mmCIF file of C-alpha atoms and ligand atoms in Angstrom:
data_model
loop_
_atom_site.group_PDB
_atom_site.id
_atom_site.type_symbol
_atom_site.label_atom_id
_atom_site.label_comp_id
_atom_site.label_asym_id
_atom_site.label_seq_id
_atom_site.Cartn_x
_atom_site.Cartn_y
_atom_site.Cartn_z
ATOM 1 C CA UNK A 1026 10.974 27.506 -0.348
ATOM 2 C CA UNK A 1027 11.198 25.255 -3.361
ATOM 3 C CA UNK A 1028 14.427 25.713 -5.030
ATOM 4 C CA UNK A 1029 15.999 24.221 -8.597
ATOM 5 C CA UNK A 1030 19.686 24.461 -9.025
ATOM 6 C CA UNK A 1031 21.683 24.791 -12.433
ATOM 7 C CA UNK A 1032 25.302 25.049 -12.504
ATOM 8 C CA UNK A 1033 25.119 26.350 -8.979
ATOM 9 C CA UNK A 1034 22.616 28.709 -9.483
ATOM 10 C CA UNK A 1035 18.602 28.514 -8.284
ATOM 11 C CA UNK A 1036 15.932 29.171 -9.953
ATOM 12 C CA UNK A 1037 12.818 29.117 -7.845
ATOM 13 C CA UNK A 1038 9.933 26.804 -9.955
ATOM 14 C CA UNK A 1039 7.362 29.210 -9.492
ATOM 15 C CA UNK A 1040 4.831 31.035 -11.893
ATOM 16 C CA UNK A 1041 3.712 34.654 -11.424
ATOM 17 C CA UNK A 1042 0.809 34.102 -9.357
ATOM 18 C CA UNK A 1043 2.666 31.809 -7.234
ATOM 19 C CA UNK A 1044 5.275 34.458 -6.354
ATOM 20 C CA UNK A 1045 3.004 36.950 -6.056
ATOM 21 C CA UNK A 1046 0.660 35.015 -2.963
ATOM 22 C CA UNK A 1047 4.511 33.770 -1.568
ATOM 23 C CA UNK A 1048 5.586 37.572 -1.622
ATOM 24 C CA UNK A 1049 1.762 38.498 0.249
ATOM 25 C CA UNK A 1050 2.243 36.397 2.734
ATOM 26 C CA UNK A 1051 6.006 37.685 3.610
ATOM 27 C CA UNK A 1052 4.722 41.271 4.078
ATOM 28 C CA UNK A 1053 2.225 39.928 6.406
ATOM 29 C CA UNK A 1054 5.113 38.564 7.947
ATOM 30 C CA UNK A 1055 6.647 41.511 7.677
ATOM 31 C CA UNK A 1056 9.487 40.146 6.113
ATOM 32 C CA UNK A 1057 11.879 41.699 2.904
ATOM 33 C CA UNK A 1058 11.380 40.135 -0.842
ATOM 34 C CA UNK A 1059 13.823 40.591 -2.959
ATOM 35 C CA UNK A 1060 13.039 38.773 -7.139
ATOM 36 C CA UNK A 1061 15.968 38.506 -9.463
ATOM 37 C CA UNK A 1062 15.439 37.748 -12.942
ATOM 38 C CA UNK A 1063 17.767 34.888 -14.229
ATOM 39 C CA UNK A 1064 18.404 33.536 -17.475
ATOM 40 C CA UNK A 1065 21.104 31.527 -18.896
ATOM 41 C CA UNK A 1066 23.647 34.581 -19.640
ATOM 42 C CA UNK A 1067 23.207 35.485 -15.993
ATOM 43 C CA UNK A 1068 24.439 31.455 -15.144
ATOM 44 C CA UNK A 1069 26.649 31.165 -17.480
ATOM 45 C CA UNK A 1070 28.437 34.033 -16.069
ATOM 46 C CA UNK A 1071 27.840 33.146 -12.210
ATOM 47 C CA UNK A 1072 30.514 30.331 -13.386
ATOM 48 C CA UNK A 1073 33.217 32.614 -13.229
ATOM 49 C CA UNK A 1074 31.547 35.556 -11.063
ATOM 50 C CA UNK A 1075 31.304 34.511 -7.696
ATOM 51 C CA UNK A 1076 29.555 38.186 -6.966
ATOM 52 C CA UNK A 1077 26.620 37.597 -9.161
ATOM 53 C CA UNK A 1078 26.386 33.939 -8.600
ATOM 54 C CA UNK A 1079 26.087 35.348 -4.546
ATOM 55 C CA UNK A 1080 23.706 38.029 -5.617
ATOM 56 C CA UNK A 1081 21.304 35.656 -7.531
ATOM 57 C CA UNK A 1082 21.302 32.609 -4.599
ATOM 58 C CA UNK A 1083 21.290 35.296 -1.836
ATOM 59 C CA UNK A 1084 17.791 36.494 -3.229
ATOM 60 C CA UNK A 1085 14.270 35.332 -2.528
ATOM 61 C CA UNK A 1086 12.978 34.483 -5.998
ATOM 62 C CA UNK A 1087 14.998 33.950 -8.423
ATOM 63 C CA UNK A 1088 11.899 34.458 -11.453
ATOM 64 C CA UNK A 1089 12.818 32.153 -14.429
ATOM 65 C CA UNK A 1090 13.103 34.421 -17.122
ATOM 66 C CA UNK A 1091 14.063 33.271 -20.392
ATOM 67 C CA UNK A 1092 13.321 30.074 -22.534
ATOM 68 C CA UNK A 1093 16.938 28.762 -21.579
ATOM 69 C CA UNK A 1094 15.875 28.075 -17.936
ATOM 70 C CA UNK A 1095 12.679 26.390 -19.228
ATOM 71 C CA UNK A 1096 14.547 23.970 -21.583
ATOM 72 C CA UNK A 1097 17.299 23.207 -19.100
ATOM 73 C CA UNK A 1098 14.396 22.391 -16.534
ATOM 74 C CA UNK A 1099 12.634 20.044 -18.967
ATOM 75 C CA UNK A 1100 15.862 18.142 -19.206
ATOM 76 C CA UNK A 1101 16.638 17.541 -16.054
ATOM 77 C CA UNK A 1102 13.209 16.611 -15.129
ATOM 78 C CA UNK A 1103 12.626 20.012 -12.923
ATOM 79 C CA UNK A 1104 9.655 21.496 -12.248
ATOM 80 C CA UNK A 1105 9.542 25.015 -14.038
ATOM 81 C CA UNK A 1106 6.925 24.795 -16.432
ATOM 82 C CA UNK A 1107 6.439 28.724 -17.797
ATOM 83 C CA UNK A 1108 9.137 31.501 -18.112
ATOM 84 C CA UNK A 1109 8.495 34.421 -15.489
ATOM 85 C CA UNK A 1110 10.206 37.563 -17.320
ATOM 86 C CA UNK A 1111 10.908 40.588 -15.279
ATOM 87 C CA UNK A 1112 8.810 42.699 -17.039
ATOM 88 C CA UNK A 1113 5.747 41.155 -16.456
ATOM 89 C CA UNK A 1114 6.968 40.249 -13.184
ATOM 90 C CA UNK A 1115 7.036 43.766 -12.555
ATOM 91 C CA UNK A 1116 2.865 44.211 -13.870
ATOM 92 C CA UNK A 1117 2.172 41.542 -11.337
ATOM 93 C CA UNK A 1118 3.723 43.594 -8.319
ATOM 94 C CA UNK A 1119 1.902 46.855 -9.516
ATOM 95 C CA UNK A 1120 -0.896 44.901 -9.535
ATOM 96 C CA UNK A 1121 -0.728 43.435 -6.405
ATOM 97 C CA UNK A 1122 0.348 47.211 -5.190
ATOM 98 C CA UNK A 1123 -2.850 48.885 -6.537
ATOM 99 C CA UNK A 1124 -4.939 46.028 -4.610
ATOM 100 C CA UNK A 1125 -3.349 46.338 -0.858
ATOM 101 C CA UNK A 1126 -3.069 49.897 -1.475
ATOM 102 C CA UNK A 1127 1.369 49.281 -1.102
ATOM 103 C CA UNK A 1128 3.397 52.733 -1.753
ATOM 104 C CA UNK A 1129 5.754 52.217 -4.684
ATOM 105 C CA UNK A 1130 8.681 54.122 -5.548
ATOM 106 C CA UNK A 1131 10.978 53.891 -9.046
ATOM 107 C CA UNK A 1132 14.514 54.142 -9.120
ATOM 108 C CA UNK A 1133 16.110 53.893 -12.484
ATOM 109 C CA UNK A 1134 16.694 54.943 -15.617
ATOM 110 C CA UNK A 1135 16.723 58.589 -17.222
ATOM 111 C CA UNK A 1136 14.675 61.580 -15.905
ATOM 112 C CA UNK A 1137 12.113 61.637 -18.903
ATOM 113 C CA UNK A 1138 11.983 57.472 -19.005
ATOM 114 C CA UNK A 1139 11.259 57.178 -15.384
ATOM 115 C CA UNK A 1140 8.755 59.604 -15.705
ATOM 116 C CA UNK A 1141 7.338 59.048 -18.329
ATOM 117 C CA UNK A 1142 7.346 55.224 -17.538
ATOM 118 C CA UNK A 1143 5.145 55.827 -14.529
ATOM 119 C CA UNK A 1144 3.025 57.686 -16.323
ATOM 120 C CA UNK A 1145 2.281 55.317 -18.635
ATOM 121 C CA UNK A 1146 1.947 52.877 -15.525
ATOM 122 C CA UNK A 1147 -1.040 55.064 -13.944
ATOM 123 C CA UNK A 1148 -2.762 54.458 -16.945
ATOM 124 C CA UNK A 1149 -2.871 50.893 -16.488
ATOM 125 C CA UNK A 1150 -2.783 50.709 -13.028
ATOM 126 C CA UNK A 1151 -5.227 53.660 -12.128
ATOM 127 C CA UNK A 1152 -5.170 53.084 -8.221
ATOM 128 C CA UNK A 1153 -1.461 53.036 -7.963
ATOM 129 C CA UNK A 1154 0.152 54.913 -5.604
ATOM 130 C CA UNK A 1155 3.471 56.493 -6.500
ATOM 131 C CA UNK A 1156 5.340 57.109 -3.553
ATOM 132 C CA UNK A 1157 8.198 58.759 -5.560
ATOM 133 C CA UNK A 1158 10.817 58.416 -8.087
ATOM 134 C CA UNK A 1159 14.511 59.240 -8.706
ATOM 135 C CA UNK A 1160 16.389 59.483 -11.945
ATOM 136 C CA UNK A 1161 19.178 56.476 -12.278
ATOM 137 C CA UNK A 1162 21.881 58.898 -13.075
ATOM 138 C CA UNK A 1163 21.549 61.044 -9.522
ATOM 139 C CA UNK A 1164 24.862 60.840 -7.758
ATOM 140 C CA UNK A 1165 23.794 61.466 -3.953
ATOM 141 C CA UNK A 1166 23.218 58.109 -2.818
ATOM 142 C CA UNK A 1167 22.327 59.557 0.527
ATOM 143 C CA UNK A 1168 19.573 61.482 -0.787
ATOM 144 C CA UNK A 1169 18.144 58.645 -3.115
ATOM 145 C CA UNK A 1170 18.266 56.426 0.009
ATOM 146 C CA UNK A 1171 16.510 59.167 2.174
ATOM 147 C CA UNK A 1172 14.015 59.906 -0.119
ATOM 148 C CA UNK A 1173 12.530 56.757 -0.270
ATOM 149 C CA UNK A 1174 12.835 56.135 3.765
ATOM 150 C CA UNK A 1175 10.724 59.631 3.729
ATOM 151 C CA UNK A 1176 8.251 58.733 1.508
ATOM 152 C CA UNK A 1177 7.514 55.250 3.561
ATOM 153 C CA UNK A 1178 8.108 53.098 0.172
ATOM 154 C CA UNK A 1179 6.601 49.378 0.478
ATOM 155 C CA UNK A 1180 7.658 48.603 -2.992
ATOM 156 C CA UNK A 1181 10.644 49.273 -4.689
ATOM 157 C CA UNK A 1182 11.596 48.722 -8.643
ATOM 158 C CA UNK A 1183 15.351 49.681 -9.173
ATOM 159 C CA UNK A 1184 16.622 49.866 -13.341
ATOM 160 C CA UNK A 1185 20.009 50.418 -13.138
ATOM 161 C CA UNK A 1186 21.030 47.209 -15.205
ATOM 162 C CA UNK A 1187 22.350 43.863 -13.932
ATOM 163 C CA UNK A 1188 23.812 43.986 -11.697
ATOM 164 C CA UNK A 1189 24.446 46.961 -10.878
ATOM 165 C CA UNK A 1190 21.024 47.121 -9.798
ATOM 166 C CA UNK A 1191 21.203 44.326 -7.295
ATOM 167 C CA UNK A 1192 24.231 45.548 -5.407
ATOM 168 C CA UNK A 1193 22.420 48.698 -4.916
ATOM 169 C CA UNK A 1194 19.237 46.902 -3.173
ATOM 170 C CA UNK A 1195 21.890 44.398 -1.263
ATOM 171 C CA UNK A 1196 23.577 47.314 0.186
ATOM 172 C CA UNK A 1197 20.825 49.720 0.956
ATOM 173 C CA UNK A 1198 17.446 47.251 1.846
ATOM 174 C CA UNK A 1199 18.407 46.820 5.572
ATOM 175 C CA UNK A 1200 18.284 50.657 6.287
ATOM 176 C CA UNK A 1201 14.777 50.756 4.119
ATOM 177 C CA UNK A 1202 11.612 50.185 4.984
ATOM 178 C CA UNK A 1203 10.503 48.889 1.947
ATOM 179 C CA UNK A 1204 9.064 45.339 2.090
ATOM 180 C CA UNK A 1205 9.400 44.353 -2.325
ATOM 181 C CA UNK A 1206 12.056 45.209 -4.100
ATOM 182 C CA UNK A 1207 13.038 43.873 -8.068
ATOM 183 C CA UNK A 1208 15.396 44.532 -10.383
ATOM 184 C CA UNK A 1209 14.272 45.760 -13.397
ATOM 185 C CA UNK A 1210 16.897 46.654 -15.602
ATOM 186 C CA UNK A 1211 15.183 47.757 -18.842
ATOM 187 C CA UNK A 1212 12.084 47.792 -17.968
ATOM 188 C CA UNK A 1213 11.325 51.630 -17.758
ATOM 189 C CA UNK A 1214 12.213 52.168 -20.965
ATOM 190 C CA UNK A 1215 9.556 49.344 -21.650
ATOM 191 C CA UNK A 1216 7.225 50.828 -19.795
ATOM 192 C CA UNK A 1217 7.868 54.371 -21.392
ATOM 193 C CA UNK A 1218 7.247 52.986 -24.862
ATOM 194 C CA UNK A 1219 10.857 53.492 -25.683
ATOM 195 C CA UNK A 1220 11.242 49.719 -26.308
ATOM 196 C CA UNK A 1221 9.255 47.367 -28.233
ATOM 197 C CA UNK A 1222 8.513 43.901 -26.866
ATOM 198 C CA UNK A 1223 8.398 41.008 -29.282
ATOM 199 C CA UNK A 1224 4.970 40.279 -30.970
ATOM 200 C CA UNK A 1225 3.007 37.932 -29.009
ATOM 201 C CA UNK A 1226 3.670 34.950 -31.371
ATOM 202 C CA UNK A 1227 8.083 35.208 -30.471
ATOM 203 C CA UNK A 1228 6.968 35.234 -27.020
ATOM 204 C CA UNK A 1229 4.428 32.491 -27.065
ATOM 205 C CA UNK A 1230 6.752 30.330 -29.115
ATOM 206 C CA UNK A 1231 9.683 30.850 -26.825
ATOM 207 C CA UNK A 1232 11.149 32.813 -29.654
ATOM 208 C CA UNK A 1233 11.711 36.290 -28.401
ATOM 209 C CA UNK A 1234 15.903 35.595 -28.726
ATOM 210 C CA UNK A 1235 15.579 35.510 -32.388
ATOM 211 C CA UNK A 1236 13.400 38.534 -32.975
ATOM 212 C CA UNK A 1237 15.778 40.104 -30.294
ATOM 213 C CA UNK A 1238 18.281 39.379 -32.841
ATOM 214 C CA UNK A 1239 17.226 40.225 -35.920
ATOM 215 C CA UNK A 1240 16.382 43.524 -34.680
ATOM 216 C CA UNK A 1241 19.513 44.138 -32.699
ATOM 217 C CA UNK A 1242 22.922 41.355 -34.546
ATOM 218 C CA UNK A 1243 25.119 42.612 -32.341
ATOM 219 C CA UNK A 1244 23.346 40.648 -29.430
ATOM 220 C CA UNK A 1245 24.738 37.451 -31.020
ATOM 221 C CA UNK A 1246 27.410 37.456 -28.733
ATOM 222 C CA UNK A 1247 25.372 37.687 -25.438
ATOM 223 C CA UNK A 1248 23.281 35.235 -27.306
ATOM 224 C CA UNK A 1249 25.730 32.501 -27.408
ATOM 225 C CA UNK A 1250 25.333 32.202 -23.739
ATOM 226 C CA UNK A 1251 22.364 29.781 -24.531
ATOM 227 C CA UNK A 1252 23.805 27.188 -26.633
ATOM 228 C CA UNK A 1253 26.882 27.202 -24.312
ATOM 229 C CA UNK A 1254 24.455 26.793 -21.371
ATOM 230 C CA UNK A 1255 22.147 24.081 -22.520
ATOM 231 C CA UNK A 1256 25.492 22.225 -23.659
ATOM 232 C CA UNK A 1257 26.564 22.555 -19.854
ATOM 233 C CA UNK A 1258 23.643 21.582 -18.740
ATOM 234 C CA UNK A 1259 23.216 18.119 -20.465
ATOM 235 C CA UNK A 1260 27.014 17.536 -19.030
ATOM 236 C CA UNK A 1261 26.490 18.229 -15.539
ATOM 237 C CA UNK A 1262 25.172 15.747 -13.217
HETATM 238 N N1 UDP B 1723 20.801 52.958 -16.073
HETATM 239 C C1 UDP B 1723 20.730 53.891 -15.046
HETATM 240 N N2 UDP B 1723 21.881 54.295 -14.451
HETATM 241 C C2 UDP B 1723 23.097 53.821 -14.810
HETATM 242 C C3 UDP B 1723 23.169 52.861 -15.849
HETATM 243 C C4 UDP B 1723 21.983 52.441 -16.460
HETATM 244 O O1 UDP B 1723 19.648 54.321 -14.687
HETATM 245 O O2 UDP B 1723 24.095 54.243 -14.225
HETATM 246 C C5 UDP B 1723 19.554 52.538 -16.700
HETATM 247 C C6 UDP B 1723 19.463 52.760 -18.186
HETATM 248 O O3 UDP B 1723 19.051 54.097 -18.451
HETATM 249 C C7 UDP B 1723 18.424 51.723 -18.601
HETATM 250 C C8 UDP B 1723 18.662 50.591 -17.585
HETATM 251 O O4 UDP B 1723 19.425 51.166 -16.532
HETATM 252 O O5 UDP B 1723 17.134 52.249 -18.402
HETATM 253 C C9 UDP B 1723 19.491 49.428 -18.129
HETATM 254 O O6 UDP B 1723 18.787 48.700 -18.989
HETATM 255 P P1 UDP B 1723 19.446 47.425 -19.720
HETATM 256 O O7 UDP B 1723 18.461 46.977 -20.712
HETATM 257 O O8 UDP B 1723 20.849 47.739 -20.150
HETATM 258 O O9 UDP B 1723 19.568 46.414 -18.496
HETATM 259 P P2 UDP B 1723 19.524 44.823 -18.526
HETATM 260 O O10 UDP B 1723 18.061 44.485 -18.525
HETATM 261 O O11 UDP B 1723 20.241 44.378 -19.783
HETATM 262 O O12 UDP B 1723 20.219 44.466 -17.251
#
């Protein structure tokens, strides 16, 4: 599989649709996705974080999200030409779900986001079929892991935050039988209407960091990741 590499960490060059026919033909294959999100914050802390920086190259697709990734790829004459965020990511997969008929199960968040998130998810995707959900804040990680294997999940979304939720599909997705999985982190709470998205114009204009930031200052900090990362970048080799 294609593969870009910044500061040590890949980024796979691919739009949605492109991960979505890679990821069809691996369950033909019947082999095990698993589609990190990255973005400069998550590099810029692989520098130091061996863990993460493991976690991220020891996945399948490593989706670029954020604009960081895009501008870093246009200066180093890469190929990545649109960010993949892991929200929409996420729409593709149920998408993809509804159409080969793929079980899906949520794991993640709290009791009324999840549910309501899925919910909200039927709506759009009227065909999907829920396999079954747990709460992110159940303590028996035997049961969670049992439930899933019971319900014969193909598809897995786990929102537990980064990357805490990544640990918990590297350590459990050998005794699953689930085929996708993706960490979502917020994305429930997107999905339950708890959290605006920026207007379509931030997004468009690779702008969502600043109306991120207006609504929320105290990001500023995680924000400085991108400065500090495009400054890298133009250093390194
Ligand atoms: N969460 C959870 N269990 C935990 C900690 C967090 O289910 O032990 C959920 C939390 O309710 C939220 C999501 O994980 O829905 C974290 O979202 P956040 O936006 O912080 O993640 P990020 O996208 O920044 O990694």
């Amino acid at each position: 599989m294609r593969k870009e590499t910044y500061l040590g960490v890949d980024v796979a060059p691919l739009t949605y649709k492109q991960v979505v026919k890679e990821i069809t033909q691996r369950i033909e294959e019947g082999e095990q996705s698993t589609v990190i999100a990255v973005n400069p914050e998550k590099i810029m802390k692989s520098q130091s974080d061996e863990t993460l920086r493991g976690l991220i190259n020891g996945s399948t697709f490593q989706i670029p999200d954020g604009v960081g990734v895009l501008l870093a790829s246009k200066l180093k004459g890469g190929h990545i030409t649109s960010r993949v965020t892991g929200v929409e990511m996420m729409g593709y997969l149920l998408h993809l779900a509804e159409q080969k008929g793929l079980r899906v199960f949520f794991y993640g968040a709290k009791e009324e986001v999840v549910s309501k998130a899925i919910d909200n998810m039927k709506i759009e995707h009227p065909n999907l079929i829920v396999a079954g959900y747990e709460n992110g804040y159940e303590q028996d990680n035997e049961k969670i892991v049992k439930h899933i294997q019971d319900t014969e999940a193909d598809m897995l979304f786990v929102a537990l935050g980064s990357p805490k939720q990544e640990l918990w599909i590297r350590e459990h997705k050998d005794e699953l039988p689930v085929k996708v999985f993706q960490g979502v982190g917020g994305s429930f709470d997107v999905w339950a209407g708890n959290v605006e998205r920026a207007p379509e114009f931030f997004r468009n204009n690779g702008l969502e960091w600043l109306y991120r930031l207006a609504k929320e200052p105290k990001r500023f900090k995680r924000q400085l990741a991108l400065p500090k990362f495009l400054y890298a970048i133009m250093k390194s080799k």
